[in-house]
Coordinates of C-alpha atoms in Angstrom, one line a residue:
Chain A
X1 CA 0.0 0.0 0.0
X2 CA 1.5 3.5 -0.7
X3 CA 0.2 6.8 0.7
X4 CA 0.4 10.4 -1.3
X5 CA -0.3 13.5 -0.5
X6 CA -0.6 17.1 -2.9
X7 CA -0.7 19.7 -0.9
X8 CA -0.6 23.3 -2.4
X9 CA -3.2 26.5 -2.6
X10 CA -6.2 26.0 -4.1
X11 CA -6.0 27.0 -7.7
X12 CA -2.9 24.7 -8.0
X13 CA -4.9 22.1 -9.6
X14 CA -4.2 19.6 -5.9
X15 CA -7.1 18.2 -6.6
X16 CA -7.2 17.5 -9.7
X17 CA -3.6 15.9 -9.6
X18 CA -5.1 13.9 -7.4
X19 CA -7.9 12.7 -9.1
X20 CA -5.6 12.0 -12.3
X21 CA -3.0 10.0 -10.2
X22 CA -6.7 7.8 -8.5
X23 CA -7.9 7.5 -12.3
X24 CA -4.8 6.2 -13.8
X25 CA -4.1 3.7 -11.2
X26 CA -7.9 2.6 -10.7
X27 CA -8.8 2.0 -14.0
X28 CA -5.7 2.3 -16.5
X29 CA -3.7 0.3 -14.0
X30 CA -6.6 -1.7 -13.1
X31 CA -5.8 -1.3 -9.6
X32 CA -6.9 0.3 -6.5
X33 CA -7.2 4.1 -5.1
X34 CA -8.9 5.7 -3.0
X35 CA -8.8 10.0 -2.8
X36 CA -10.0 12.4 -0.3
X37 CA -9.6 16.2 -0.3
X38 CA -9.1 18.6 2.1
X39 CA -9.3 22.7 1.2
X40 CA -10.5 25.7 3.1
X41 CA -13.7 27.7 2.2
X42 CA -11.6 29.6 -0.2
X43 CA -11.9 29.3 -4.0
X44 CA -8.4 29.9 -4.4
X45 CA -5.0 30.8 -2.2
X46 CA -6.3 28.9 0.8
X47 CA -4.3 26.1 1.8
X48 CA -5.8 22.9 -0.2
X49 CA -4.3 18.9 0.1
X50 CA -5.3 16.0 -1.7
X51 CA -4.6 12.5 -0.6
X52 CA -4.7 9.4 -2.1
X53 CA -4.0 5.9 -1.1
X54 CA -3.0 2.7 -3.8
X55 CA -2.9 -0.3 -3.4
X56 CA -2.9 -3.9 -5.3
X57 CA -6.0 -5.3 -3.0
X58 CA -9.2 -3.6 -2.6
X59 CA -8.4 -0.6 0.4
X60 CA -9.7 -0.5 3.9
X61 CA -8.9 2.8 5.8
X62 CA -9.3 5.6 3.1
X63 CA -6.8 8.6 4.6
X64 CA -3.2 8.4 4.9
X65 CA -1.5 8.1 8.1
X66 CA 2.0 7.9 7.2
X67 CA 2.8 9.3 3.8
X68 CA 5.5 7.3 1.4
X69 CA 5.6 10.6 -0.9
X70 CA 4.6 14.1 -0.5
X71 CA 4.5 16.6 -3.0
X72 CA 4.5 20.3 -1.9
X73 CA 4.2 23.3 -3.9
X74 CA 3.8 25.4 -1.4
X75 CA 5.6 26.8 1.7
X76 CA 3.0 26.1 4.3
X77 CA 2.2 22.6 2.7
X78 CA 5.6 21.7 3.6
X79 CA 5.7 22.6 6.9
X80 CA 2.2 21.4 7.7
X81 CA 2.8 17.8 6.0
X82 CA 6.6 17.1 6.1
X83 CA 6.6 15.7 9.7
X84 CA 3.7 12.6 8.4
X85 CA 6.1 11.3 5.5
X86 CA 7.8 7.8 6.8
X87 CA 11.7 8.1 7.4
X88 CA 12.2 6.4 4.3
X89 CA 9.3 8.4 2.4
X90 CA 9.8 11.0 -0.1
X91 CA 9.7 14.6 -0.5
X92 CA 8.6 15.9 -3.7
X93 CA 8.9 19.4 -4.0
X94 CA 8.8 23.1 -6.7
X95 CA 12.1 24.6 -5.6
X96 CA 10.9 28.1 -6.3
X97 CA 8.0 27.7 -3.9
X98 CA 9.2 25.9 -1.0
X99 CA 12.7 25.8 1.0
X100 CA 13.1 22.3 2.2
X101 CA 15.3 21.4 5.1
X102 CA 14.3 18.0 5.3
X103 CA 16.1 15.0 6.2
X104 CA 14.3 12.8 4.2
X105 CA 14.9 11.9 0.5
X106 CA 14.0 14.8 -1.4
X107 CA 13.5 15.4 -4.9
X108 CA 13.1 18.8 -7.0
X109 CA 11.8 20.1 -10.1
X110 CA 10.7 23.9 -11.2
X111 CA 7.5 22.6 -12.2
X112 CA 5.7 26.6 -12.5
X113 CA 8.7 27.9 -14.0
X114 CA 8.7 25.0 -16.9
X115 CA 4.8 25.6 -17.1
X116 CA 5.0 29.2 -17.7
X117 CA 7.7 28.2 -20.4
X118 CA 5.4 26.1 -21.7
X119 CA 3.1 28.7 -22.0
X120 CA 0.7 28.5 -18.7
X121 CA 1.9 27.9 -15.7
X122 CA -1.5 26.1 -14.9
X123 CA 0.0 23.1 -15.8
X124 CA 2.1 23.0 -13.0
X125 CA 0.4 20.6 -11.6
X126 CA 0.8 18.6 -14.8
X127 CA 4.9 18.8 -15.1
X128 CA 4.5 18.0 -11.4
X129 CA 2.8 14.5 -12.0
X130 CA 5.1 13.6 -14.9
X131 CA 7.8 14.4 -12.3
X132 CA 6.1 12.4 -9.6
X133 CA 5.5 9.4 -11.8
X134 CA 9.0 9.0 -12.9
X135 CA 10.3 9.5 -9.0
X136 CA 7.9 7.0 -7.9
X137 CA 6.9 4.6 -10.2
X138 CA 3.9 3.9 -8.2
X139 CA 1.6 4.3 -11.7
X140 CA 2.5 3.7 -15.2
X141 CA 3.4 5.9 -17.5
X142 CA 0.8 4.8 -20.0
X143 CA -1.5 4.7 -17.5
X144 CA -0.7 8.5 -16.6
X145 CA -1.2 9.4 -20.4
X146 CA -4.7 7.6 -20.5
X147 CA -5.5 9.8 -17.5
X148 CA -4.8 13.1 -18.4
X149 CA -6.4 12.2 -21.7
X150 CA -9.7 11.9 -19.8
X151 CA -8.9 14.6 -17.4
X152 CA -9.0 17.6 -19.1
X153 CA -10.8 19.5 -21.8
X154 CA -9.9 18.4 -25.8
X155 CA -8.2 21.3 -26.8
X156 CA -5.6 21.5 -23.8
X157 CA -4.8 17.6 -24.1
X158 CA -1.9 18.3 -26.0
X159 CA -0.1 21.0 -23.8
X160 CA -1.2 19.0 -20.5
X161 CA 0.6 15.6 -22.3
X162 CA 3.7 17.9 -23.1
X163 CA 4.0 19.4 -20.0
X164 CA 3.3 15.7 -18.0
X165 CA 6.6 14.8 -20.4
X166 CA 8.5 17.9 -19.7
X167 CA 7.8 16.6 -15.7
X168 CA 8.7 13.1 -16.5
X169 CA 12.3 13.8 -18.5
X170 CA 13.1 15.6 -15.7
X171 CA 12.7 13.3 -13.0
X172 CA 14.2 10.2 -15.2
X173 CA 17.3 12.8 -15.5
X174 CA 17.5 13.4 -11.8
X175 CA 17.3 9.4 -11.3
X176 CA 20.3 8.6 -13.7
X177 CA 22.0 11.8 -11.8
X178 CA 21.3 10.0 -8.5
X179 CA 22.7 6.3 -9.8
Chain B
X1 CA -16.3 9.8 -8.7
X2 CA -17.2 10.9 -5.1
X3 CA -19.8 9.0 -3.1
X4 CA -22.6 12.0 -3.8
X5 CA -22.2 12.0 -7.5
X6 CA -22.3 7.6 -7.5
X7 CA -25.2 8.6 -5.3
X8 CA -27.0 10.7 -7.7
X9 CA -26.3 8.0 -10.6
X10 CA -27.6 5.5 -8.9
X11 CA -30.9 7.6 -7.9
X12 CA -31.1 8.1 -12.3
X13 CA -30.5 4.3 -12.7
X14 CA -33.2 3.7 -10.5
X15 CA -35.3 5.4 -12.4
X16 CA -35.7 8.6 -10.5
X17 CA -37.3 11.2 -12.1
X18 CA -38.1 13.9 -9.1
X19 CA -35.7 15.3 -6.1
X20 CA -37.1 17.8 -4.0
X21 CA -34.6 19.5 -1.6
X22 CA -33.6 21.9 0.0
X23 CA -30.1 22.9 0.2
X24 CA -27.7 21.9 3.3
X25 CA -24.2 20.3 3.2
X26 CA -22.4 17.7 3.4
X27 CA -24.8 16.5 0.8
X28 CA -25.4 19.3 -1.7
X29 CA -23.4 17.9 -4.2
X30 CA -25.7 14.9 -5.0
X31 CA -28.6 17.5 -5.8
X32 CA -25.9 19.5 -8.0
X33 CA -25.2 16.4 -10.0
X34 CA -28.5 15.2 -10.2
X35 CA -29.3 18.9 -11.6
X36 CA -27.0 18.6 -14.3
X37 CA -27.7 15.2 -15.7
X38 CA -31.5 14.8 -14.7
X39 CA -32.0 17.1 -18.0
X40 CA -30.7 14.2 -20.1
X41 CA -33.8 11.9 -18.8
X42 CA -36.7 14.2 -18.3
X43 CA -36.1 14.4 -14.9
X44 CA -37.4 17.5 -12.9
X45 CA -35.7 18.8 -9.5
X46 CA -36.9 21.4 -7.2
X47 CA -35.8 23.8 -4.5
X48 CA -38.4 24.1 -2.1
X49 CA -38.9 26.8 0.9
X50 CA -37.8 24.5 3.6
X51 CA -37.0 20.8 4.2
X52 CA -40.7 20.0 5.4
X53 CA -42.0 21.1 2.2
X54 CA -39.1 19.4 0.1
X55 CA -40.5 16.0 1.4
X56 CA -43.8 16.8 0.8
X57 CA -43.1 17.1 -2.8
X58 CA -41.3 14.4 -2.9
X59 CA -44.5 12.5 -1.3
X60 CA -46.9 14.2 -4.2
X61 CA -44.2 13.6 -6.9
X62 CA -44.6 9.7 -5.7
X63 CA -48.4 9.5 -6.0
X64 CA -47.9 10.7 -9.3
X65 CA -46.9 8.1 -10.7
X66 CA -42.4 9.5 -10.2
X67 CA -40.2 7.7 -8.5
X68 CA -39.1 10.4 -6.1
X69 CA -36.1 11.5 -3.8
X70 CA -35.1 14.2 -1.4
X71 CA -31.3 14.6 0.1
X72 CA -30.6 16.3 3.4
X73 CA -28.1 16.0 6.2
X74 CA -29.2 16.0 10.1
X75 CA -31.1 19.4 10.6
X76 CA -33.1 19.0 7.4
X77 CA -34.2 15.4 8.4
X78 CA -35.4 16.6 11.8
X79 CA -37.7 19.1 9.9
X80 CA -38.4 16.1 7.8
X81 CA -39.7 14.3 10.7
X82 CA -43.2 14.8 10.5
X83 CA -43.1 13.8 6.8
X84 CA -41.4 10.8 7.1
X85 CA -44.5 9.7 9.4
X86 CA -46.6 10.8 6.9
X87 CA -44.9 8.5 3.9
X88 CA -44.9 5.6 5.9
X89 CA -48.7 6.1 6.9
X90 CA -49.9 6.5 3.6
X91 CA -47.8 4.2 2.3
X92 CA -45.4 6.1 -0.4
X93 CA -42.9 5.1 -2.2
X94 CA -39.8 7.7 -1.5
X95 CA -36.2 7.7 -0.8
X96 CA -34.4 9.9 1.5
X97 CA -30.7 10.5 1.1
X98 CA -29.2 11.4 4.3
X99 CA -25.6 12.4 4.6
X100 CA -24.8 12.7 8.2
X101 CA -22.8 15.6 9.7
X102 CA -21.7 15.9 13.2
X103 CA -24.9 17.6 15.3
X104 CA -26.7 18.4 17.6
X105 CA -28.5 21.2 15.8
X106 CA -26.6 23.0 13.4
X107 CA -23.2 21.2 14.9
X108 CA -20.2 20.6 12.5
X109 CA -21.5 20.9 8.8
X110 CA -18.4 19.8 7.3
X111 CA -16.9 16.7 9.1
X112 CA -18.5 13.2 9.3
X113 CA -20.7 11.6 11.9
X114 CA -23.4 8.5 12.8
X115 CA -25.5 10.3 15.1
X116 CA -28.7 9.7 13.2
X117 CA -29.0 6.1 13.3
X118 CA -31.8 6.2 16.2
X119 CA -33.2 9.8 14.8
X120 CA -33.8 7.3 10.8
X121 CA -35.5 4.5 13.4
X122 CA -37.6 6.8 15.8
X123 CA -37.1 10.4 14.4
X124 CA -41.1 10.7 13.6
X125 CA -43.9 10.0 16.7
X126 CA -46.3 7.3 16.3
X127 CA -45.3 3.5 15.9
X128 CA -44.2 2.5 12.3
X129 CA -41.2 0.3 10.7
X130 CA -39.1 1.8 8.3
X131 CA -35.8 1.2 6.1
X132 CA -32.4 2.5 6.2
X133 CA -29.1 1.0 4.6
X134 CA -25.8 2.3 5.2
X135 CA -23.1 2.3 2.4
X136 CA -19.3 2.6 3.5
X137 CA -18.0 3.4 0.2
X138 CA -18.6 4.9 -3.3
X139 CA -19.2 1.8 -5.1
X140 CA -22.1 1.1 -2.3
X141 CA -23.6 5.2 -2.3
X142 CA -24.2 3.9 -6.1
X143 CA -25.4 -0.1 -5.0
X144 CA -27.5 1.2 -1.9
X145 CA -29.4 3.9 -3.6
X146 CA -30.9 1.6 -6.5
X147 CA -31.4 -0.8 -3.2
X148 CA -33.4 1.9 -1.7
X149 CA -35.2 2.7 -4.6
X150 CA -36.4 -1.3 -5.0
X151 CA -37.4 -2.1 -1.5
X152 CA -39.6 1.7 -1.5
X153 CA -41.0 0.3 -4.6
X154 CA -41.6 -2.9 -3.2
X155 CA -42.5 -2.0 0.3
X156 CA -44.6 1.1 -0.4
X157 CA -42.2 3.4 2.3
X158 CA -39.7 5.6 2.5
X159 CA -36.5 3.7 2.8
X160 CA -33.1 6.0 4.3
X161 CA -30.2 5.9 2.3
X162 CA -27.7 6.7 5.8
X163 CA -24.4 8.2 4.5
X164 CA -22.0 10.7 5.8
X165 CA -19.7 13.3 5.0
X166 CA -16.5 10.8 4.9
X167 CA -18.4 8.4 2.2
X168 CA -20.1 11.3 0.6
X169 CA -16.5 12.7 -0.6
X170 CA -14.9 10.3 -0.6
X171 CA -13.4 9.2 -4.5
X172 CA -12.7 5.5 -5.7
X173 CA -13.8 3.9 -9.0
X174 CA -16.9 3.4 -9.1
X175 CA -19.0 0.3 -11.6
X176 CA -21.6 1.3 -13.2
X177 CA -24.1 -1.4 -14.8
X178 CA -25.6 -1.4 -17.8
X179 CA -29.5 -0.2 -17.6
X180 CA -30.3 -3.6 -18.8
X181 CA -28.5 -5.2 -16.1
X182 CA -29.7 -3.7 -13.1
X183 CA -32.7 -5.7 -11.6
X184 CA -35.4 -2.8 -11.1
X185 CA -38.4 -3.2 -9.0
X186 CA -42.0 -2.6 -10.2
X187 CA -44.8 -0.5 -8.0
X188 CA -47.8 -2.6 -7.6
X189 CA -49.9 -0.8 -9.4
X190 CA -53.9 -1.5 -9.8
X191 CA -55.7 -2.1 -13.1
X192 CA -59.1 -3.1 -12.3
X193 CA -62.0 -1.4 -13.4
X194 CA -62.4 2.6 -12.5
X195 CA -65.2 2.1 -10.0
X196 CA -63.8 -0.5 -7.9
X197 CA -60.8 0.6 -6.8
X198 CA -59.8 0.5 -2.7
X199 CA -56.3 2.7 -2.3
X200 CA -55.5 0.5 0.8
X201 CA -57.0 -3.2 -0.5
X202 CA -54.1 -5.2 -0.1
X203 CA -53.4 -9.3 -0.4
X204 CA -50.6 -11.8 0.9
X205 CA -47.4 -9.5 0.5
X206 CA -49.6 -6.7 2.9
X207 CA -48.7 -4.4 -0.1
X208 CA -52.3 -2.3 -1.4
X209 CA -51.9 -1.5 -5.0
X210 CA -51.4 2.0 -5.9
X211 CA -52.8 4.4 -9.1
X212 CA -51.6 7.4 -10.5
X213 CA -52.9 10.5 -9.7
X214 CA -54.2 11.8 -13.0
X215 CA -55.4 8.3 -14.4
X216 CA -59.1 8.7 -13.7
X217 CA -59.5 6.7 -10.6
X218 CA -60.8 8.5 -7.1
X219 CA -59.2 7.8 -4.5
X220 CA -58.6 9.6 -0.8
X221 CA -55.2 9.0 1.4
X222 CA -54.7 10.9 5.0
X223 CA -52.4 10.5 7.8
X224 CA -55.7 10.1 9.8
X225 CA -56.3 6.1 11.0
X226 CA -58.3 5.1 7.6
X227 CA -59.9 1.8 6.0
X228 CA -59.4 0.5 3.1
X229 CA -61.2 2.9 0.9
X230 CA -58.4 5.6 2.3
X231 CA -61.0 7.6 5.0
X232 CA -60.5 8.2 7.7
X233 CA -61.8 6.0 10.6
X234 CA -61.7 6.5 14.5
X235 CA -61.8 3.2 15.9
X236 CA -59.5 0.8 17.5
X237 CA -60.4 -2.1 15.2
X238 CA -59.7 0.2 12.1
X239 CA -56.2 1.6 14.5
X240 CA -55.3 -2.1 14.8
X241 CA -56.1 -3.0 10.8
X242 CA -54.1 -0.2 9.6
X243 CA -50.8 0.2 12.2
X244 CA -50.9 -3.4 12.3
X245 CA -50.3 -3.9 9.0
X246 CA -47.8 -1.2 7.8
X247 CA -45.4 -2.4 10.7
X248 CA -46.0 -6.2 9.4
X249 CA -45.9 -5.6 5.9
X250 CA -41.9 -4.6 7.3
X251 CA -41.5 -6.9 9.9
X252 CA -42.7 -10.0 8.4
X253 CA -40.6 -9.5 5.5
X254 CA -37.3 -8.5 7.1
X255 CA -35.2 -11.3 6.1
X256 CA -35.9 -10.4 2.7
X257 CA -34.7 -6.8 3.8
X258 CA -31.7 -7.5 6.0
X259 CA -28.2 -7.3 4.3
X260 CA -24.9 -7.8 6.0
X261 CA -21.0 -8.3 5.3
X262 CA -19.5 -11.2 7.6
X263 CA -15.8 -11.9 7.9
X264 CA -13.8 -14.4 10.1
X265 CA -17.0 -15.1 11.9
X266 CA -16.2 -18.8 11.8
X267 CA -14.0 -19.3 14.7
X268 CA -14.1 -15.6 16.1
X269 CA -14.3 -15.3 19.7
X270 CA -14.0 -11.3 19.6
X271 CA -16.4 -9.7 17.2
X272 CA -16.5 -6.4 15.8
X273 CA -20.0 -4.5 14.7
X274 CA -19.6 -1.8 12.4
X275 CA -21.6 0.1 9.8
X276 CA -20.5 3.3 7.6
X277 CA -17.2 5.1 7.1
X278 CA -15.8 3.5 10.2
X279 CA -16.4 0.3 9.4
X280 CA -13.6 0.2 7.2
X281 CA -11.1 1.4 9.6
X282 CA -13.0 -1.4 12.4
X283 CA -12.4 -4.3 9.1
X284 CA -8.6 -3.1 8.7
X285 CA -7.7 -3.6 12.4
X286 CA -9.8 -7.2 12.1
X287 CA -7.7 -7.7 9.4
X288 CA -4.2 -6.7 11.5
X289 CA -5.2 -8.6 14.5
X290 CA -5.3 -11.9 13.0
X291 CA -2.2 -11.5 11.5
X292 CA -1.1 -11.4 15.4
X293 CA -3.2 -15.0 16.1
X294 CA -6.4 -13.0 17.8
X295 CA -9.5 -14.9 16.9
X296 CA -11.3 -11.7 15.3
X297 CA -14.3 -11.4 13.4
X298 CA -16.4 -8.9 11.8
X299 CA -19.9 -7.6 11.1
X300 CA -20.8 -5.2 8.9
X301 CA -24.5 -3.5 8.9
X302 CA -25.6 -3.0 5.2
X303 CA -29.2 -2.7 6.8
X304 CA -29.4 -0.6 10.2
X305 CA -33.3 -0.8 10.9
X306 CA -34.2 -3.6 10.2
X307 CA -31.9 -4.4 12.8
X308 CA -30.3 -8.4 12.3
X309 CA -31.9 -9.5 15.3
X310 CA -31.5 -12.8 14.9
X311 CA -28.2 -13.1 13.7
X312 CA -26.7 -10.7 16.0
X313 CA -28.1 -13.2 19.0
X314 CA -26.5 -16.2 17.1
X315 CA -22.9 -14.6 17.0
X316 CA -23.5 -13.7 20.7
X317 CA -24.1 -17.2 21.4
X318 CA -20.9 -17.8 19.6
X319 CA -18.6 -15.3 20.5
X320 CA -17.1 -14.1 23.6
X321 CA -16.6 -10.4 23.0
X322 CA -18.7 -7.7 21.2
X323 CA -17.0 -4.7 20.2
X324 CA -18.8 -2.1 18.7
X325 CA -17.0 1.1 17.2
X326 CA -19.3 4.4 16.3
X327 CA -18.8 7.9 15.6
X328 CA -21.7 9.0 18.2
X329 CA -21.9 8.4 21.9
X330 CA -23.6 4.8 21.3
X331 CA -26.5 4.2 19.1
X332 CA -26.5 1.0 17.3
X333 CA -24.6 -0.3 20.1
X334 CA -27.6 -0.1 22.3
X335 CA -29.1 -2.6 19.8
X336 CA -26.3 -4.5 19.5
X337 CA -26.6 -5.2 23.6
X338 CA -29.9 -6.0 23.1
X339 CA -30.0 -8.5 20.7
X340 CA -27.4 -10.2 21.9
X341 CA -29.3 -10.9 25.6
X342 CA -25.8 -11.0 27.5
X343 CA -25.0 -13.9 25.8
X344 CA -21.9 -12.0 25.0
X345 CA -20.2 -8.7 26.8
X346 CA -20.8 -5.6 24.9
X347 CA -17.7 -3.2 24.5
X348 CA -18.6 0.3 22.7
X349 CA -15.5 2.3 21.6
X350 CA -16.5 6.0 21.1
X351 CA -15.0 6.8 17.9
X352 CA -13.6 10.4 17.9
X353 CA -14.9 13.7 16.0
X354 CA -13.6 15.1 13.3
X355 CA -12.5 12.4 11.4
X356 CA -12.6 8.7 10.9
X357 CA -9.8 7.1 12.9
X358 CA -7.4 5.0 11.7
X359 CA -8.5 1.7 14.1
X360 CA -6.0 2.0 16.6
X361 CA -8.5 2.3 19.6
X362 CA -10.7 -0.7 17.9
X363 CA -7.1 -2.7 17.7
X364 CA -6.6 -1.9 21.3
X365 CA -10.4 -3.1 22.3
X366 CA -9.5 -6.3 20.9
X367 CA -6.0 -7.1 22.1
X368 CA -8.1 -6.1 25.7
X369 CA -10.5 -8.5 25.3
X370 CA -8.7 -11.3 23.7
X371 CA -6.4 -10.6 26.7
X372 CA -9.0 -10.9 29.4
X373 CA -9.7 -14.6 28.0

């Protein structure tokens, strides 16, 4: 079983990644996920987490407890979520958002800054998952694809799938660094 | 999806055409998704002045021939109350979706609790039998509420779907059958001749056949004590023929009604009882005590009212420890004590506000009582 949990501001598309990430691995990977949300009465800028548990078997308890990866692309989700990743869990993170000082494994990607390149830095969330999916290999890449294909609106399919690439190059590359 | 939008599919795969409501959370979201494909099938949905009137819509919508639904959370389905009494006594097919929140009155609107389960049984005065399931996942918001819609159909009642907040939002993949695959039930509906017809005539099943308003037959229904032809009657004999019969037509029937989820029951000598969202943090630390050579077993309530009588009293007979985990101060527990006549000790862990726990305290209930053997 493997815990995640997004956490960001609303408007970050938290949500949504985690939805995508439950999609892929529920019915591309034909296994299980469960996701709940958390996210203050704010429509955007409040603080926002979405969490998501996988496993091969059917799940039991649906919220994490311990996390195996967290992904923060913001300051405060940092600092509110760092201290529930395992010891041997990992810290995903957008280094122009959040200053880590963790000593757990951490990995990081300028996920806004290669959105806006791309053209919208809405996608953020997007490089992030590409980023997230090569780290973690808790989901195929195919699967990943299939998802975001049935994610998001027809005409951004092809920007979303570029900027999920753009995420995943980049953490293969930090990998092969790391070996 | 979420629980409330497998919720409102199922309610459309039931065939329901008609949701009267009024808004409240945790549950709004089932009306907004209901709003937004009920177009697609004809369907019509309302926003009523208040939750007493929402039900009473829902009640007409019925006897005209729609299958009909409201959805509501704790303080609308105390203003409900009176309603609820009113379906049951004349005998209408309706569902009532009710995603629990943490109360008393307006209490917690946005976190999860079971503090309802006696307020479904008893909530309206009188003496009457009603339905509620209770679904602990997405998969079962969809399952339960075509369930709910069948046994209304098939009972002539309102029958409780009893969610919550944690099952309500809570997102897994969720199968949806094909139309032609899901086993719909049928209102008993009468087609004798115009003249004849008696609204409460009923035969074997204690079901009376029912008309649509609009079809050309007369017919008269009241919450006043009334006879078959629907008037009302003052006297005991008629009290007896009518009360009598809508709490048997329930009663007599229940084992058709009564759905549960057994695990390790075989050799368990420490059972857990467990319903809802917590149920699958009270199967998980099942699950992790065996692994530790604790003879643990689980129950899980599909169906709270009709409560398993019978089988509860079985397992009691069986087991020596009944654990029973809730997120209220002890509800179905008292039931659970009951049924099981002391055959077995009763153990209620008070499961914590706001969220469903992870198990720990229901693992620590067990190793207690598998260490006091």
């Amino acid at each position: 079983m493997i815990e995640v949990r997004f956490a960001g501001f609303g408007g970050q598309g938290i949500i949504r990644s985690g939805l995508i990430l439950g999609r892929a691995v529920s019915i591309f990977d034909e296994k299980f996920a469960t996701m709940n949300q958390n996210f203050g009465p704010e429509a955007r800028g409040g603080a926002c987490s979405s969490q998501i548990v996988l496993s091969d078997t059917k799940i039991l308890y649906p919220y994490v407890t311990r996390t195996d990866y967290l992904v923060a692309m913001s300051q405060d989700a940092y600092s509110t979520f760092e201290h529930e990743l395992k010891d041997e869990g990992t810290l995903i993170i957008d280094v122009d958002l959040v200053r880590a000082n963790s000593n757990k494994k951490t990995y990081d990607i300028p996920s806004t800054r290669m959105a806006e390149e791309l053209g919208n830095k809405i996608i953020a969330n997007v490089v992030m998952l590409g980023f997230f999916t090569a780290i973690s290999k808790v989901v195929s890449k195919e699967a990943m694809e299939k998802s975001i294909r049935e994610s998001v609106p027809g005409r951004f399919i092809d920007l979303n799938l570029r900027a999920f690439n753009k995420g995943y190059d980049w953490g293969d590359k930090k990998l092969s660094e790391d070996n | 999806m979420n629980g409330n939008q497998a919720c409102a599919e199922g309610s459309l795969a039931a065939g329901c055409r008609f949701l009267g409501f009024y808004p409240i959370q945790p549950c709004f979201e089932i009306v907004q998704h209901f709003a937004d494909r009920c177009v697609d099938v004809d369907g019509t949905f309302i926003q009523m002045e208040d939750e007493i009137s929402a039900l009473a819509a829902v009640l007409g919508a019925s006897w005209a021939g729609k299958k009909a639904m409201t959805v509501t959370s704790g303080p609308g389905f105390s203003l409900m109350m009176e309603h609820v009494g009113l379906g049951v006594m004349l005998e209408t097919p309706c569902v009532i979706i009710e995603s629990q929140r943490f109360g008393p009155s307006e209490g917690y609107p946005t976190q999860a609790g079971s503090g309802d389960v006696m307020q479904s049984r008893w909530g309206s005065h009188g003496d009457y039998e009603i339905i509620t399931l209770s679904p602990n996942c997405p998969q079962e918001m969809f399952d339960l509420t075509v369930r709910a819609f069948n046994l209304s159909e098939r009972y002539r009642l309102p029958v409780v779907v009893l969610a919550d907040k944690a099952v309500g939002s809570m997102v897994e993949a969720v199968i949806i059958p094909k139309a032609e695959d899901l086993r719909l039930k049928k209102r008993k509906r009468y087609s004798g001749p115009k003249g004849k017809y008696l609204p409460y005539e009923y035969d074997k099943d204690l079901v009376p056949w029912m008309v649509k308003a609009g079809q050309g037959y007369r017919f008269h229904v009241t919450g006043l004590t009334h006879d078959e032809k629907g008037y009302p009657v003052m006297n005991a004999k008629c009290q007896e023929w009518n009360v009598h019969r809508i709490i048997n037509k329930v009663r007599l029937f229940s084992d058709d009604i009564i759905d549960y989820e057994e695990g390790y029951t075989e050799d368990a000598e420490v059972l857990v009882v467990c319903y809802g969202s917590v149920s699958r943090a009270a199967v998980r630390a099942v699950r992790q005590v065996r692994k530790e050579g604790i003879r643990a077993g689980f129950f899980r309530l599909k169906t709270l009212w009709p409560f398993p009588e019978q089988r509860i009293l079985e397992l009691a007979r069986q087991v020596r420890t009944i654990i029973v985990p809730e997120m209220n101060y002890g509800q179905a527990f008292l039931e659970v004590d009951r049924c099981s006549r002391g055959k077995a000790e009763t153990i209620f862990v008070h499961q914590d506000f706001p969220k469903v726990r992870s198990g720990v305290d229901i693992i620590n209930a067990i190793r207690k009582a598998d260490v006091k053997a």
